[in-house]
């Protein structure tokens, strides 16, 4: 009896090595510098092209079924002419203690060894739980089986699955590019470093507002940027431990005061 | 009930099963037809085209289907409560109504279970939520509240069927001895060769008591688990620790109200007024009153704790639910039907008035449905990031499916009263007293 | 007697369900479709000992192993056995500048990412998955290509992250 118990225990242990949530091979992190973001939405377009996102049309857009995995939220402060507009690009935050992961009954969304919050489309049964639990509203659902008109299906990315109806999806941090980068790095017998890969949004950003890299590597660009005093994470008080780090935009507190740093820090 | 003889009971119950008027057939065909037309066909269309035919949108991924699911699970608690709890506390007035209550339990759990599939994106893959050894070496996520649901509801459904069946065996035997034709072999098979020996009675009562005890914690746990579907999220308005007792109380409340409604219909339609008397309504309405007070208390606590937390997200959800049309109308209607109207039952005269009973109990069911709807449909559209706020308006198809589920439930109940002894023969006889020689008056 | 009939009916339903399930489950196993050219791996890889990667040249460096283009065929068959009717068919495709519409025998669903490169580099033989192709006249699928079958191997060779979904799925 005890022999069986030990065997089960060992088996369970073997599944947990290397550790879940504690020891990542990589720790992919994205840093978004809001000071640089101009809200041009080039990242949104790039994401559509890279990840085979369907364009849902006017009617579905009306009822809030847009497919953009990354979106630019606009917040307008004040009345004309004293108006301040703030942009914040929001994509899946790849939380380390993700609320969505506890919800999925079939492990269609789970945390992988790279610290990514992975969505496995072919395992998804569509209970909507992950999307309901998500505090950032970044999950998208395939309400229909979307079709691409005749020449457009030729531009689909062959590395990314085209999802069928009834499946939840979200930003993957361009996992297909990470896969290629890791593949190349493995052949050369090294780890992935900065410059090996870019996510689609990062690649297309004209102002270099988005940086992507490995947080485990102390020399990577993201590790350095993450030490910035302007650093914050979205809805940090919910303790979701997101992997996306925002660098706060430095703004003037009052018109003409010229010293807006006081409240902008931290 | 002293003036009824044993023979009369048997005959009355069997009569409800064998004598079928044209009205019954009309009602059955109507219910079945509407269930297919309003539920089956739209659902088929939804599976074929996709969930996009519903009114769901990006922040509001759970809508009217989840409200229905919770509502039907709630209705199911009636049977458990009336049957099991009152059985254990040896309450005599349960006897003539508990069989129907148990049937309601089973049918409403069934309806609720189907609603899980209705709300799924890919219902044809539902078996992936079952833990079994697959060649894919995949397991299910035991931390998921949806997974808890799968276990809780399947266990509850199985136990309630067994509970219903065990309690019916002697009655099935009684029916077997009275019917002829095609029914005879069916009930012979169903009654498992019951002969009514002492040993059989002994084991029946043993097992029945076992299931009565077993099913009470199960019922409480089922609805707690259903509430965790919501409470384990971080969404303002759903993330409440009070949810488990709130749901259990609400479930018993709506379940009892459903029983009152159905009993009135059943009593009128089947002409069994001598078994389901005003005394029963009196007792049931007292229960409703208590549950209403409990429910009101928890509702106040829920709103208060949200208000007291005083985070911007909570405040917005509360404002959206309580003071913004159209949800504010629904909210205050719910308060009226669930907290204020049941207070009428303080008066004995109103408790024994069938009319008041029907009005209030239907009101409670409407109110409880609204409660479930509001929980889902006013929390999710107001999550944390205001940019994604979007109202949820159920589509016609969703409403049609909702209405259809009531006809489906009615259809199941109509079939049940014809194929199953819907009043417990042997327990009613316990009320009657022993058959004595004529002229002997029982005191 | 009545009971016996019920038992028999139950047993028949049981067996039929299992049988139908079995047939559906393995409908692609042993699939050997007729190809547009009656190409024999036995002659090429078996008798003449041409290495697999001479024709399927991407297997070592890409996700797909690559079906050889017509040029690769014509490279040899401009000279060799030009009078055979099958070779003339190939030459026909070459003249019309059309690809040969080969039928894929080992087909994976779109949501599976199977890199040939990783497996070849890890030292797996082609035959471990594709069977003894060098003895087949018509290529036949001998592997079920189901997830459990993949995982069996991943467990056996203790692949790093070999049981993670994202390793093969996106």
PDB file of N, CA, C and O in Angstrom, chain B residues 122 134-139 185 189, chain C residues 2 6 147-149 151-152 163 165:
ATOM      1  N   UNK B 122     -18.333  24.854 -27.496  1.00  0.00           N
ATOM      2  CA  UNK B 122     -18.219  23.630 -28.274  1.00  0.00           C
ATOM      3  C   UNK B 122     -18.810  22.471 -27.480  1.00  0.00           C
ATOM      4  O   UNK B 122     -18.082  21.666 -26.886  1.00  0.00           O
ATOM      5  N   UNK B 134      -7.391   8.924 -20.707  1.00  0.00           N
ATOM      6  CA  UNK B 134      -7.428   9.030 -22.152  1.00  0.00           C
ATOM      7  C   UNK B 134      -6.072   8.683 -22.714  1.00  0.00           C
ATOM      8  O   UNK B 134      -5.067   8.719 -22.016  1.00  0.00           O
ATOM      9  N   UNK B 135      -6.060   8.390 -24.001  1.00  0.00           N
ATOM     10  CA  UNK B 135      -4.783   8.148 -24.653  1.00  0.00           C
ATOM     11  C   UNK B 135      -3.986   9.441 -24.738  1.00  0.00           C
ATOM     12  O   UNK B 135      -2.790   9.419 -24.924  1.00  0.00           O
ATOM     13  N   UNK B 136      -4.691  10.570 -24.639  1.00  0.00           N
ATOM     14  CA  UNK B 136      -3.977  11.846 -24.699  1.00  0.00           C
ATOM     15  C   UNK B 136      -3.275  12.157 -23.388  1.00  0.00           C
ATOM     16  O   UNK B 136      -2.617  13.164 -23.266  1.00  0.00           O
ATOM     17  N   UNK B 137      -3.472  11.323 -22.388  1.00  0.00           N
ATOM     18  CA  UNK B 137      -2.875  11.507 -21.078  1.00  0.00           C
ATOM     19  C   UNK B 137      -3.219  12.872 -20.504  1.00  0.00           C
ATOM     20  O   UNK B 137      -2.397  13.518 -19.878  1.00  0.00           O
ATOM     21  N   UNK B 138      -4.432  13.328 -20.770  1.00  0.00           N
ATOM     22  CA  UNK B 138      -4.846  14.620 -20.253  1.00  0.00           C
ATOM     23  C   UNK B 138      -5.774  14.412 -19.075  1.00  0.00           C
ATOM     24  O   UNK B 138      -6.510  13.444 -19.022  1.00  0.00           O
ATOM     25  N   UNK B 139      -5.706  15.350 -18.179  1.00  0.00           N
ATOM     26  CA  UNK B 139      -6.525  15.273 -16.986  1.00  0.00           C
ATOM     27  C   UNK B 139      -7.329  16.557 -16.912  1.00  0.00           C
ATOM     28  O   UNK B 139      -7.083  17.497 -17.671  1.00  0.00           O
ATOM     29  N   UNK B 185     -46.398  -5.282 -17.501  1.00  0.00           N
ATOM     30  CA  UNK B 185     -44.974  -5.688 -17.495  1.00  0.00           C
ATOM     31  C   UNK B 185     -44.032  -4.546 -17.127  1.00  0.00           C
ATOM     32  O   UNK B 185     -43.024  -4.764 -16.454  1.00  0.00           O
ATOM     33  N   UNK B 189     -41.565  -4.795 -13.940  1.00  0.00           N
ATOM     34  CA  UNK B 189     -40.117  -4.634 -14.052  1.00  0.00           C
ATOM     35  C   UNK B 189     -39.628  -3.554 -13.086  1.00  0.00           C
ATOM     36  O   UNK B 189     -38.642  -3.731 -12.370  1.00  0.00           O
TER      37      UNK B 189
ATOM     38  N   UNK C   2     -37.622 -14.485 -22.077  1.00  0.00           N
ATOM     39  CA  UNK C   2     -37.720 -13.052 -22.323  1.00  0.00           C
ATOM     40  C   UNK C   2     -36.428 -12.343 -21.910  1.00  0.00           C
ATOM     41  O   UNK C   2     -35.891 -11.491 -22.611  1.00  0.00           O
ATOM     42  N   UNK C   6     -33.527  -9.987 -23.932  1.00  0.00           N
ATOM     43  CA  UNK C   6     -33.046  -8.672 -23.493  1.00  0.00           C
ATOM     44  C   UNK C   6     -31.528  -8.672 -23.394  1.00  0.00           C
ATOM     45  O   UNK C   6     -30.850  -7.767 -23.862  1.00  0.00           O
ATOM     46  N   UNK C 147      -2.470  11.791 -30.376  1.00  0.00           N
ATOM     47  CA  UNK C 147      -1.689  12.472 -29.350  1.00  0.00           C
ATOM     48  C   UNK C 147      -1.087  11.487 -28.341  1.00  0.00           C
ATOM     49  O   UNK C 147       0.063  11.640 -27.922  1.00  0.00           O
ATOM     50  N   UNK C 148      -1.859  10.470 -27.992  1.00  0.00           N
ATOM     51  CA  UNK C 148      -1.349   9.489 -27.044  1.00  0.00           C
ATOM     52  C   UNK C 148      -0.115   8.787 -27.573  1.00  0.00           C
ATOM     53  O   UNK C 148       0.843   8.516 -26.838  1.00  0.00           O
ATOM     54  N   UNK C 149      -0.133   8.538 -28.885  1.00  0.00           N
ATOM     55  CA  UNK C 149       0.999   7.874 -29.529  1.00  0.00           C
ATOM     56  C   UNK C 149       2.234   8.763 -29.489  1.00  0.00           C
ATOM     57  O   UNK C 149       3.352   8.297 -29.220  1.00  0.00           O
ATOM     58  N   UNK C 151       2.800  11.073 -27.231  1.00  0.00           N
ATOM     59  CA  UNK C 151       3.233  11.229 -25.842  1.00  0.00           C
ATOM     60  C   UNK C 151       3.960  10.001 -25.327  1.00  0.00           C
ATOM     61  O   UNK C 151       4.817  10.096 -24.461  1.00  0.00           O
ATOM     62  N   UNK C 152       3.608   8.838 -25.903  1.00  0.00           N
ATOM     63  CA  UNK C 152       4.257   7.607 -25.470  1.00  0.00           C
ATOM     64  C   UNK C 152       5.758   7.736 -25.688  1.00  0.00           C
ATOM     65  O   UNK C 152       6.575   7.418 -24.829  1.00  0.00           O
ATOM     66  N   UNK C 163       5.715  17.110 -22.373  1.00  0.00           N
ATOM     67  CA  UNK C 163       4.305  16.890 -22.055  1.00  0.00           C
ATOM     68  C   UNK C 163       3.530  18.196 -21.988  1.00  0.00           C
ATOM     69  O   UNK C 163       2.400  18.229 -21.548  1.00  0.00           O
ATOM     70  N   UNK C 165       1.481  21.332 -23.471  1.00  0.00           N
ATOM     71  CA  UNK C 165       0.612  21.508 -24.642  1.00  0.00           C
ATOM     72  C   UNK C 165       1.279  22.375 -25.704  1.00  0.00           C
ATOM     73  O   UNK C 165       1.247  22.085 -26.883  1.00  0.00           O
TER      74      UNK C 165
END
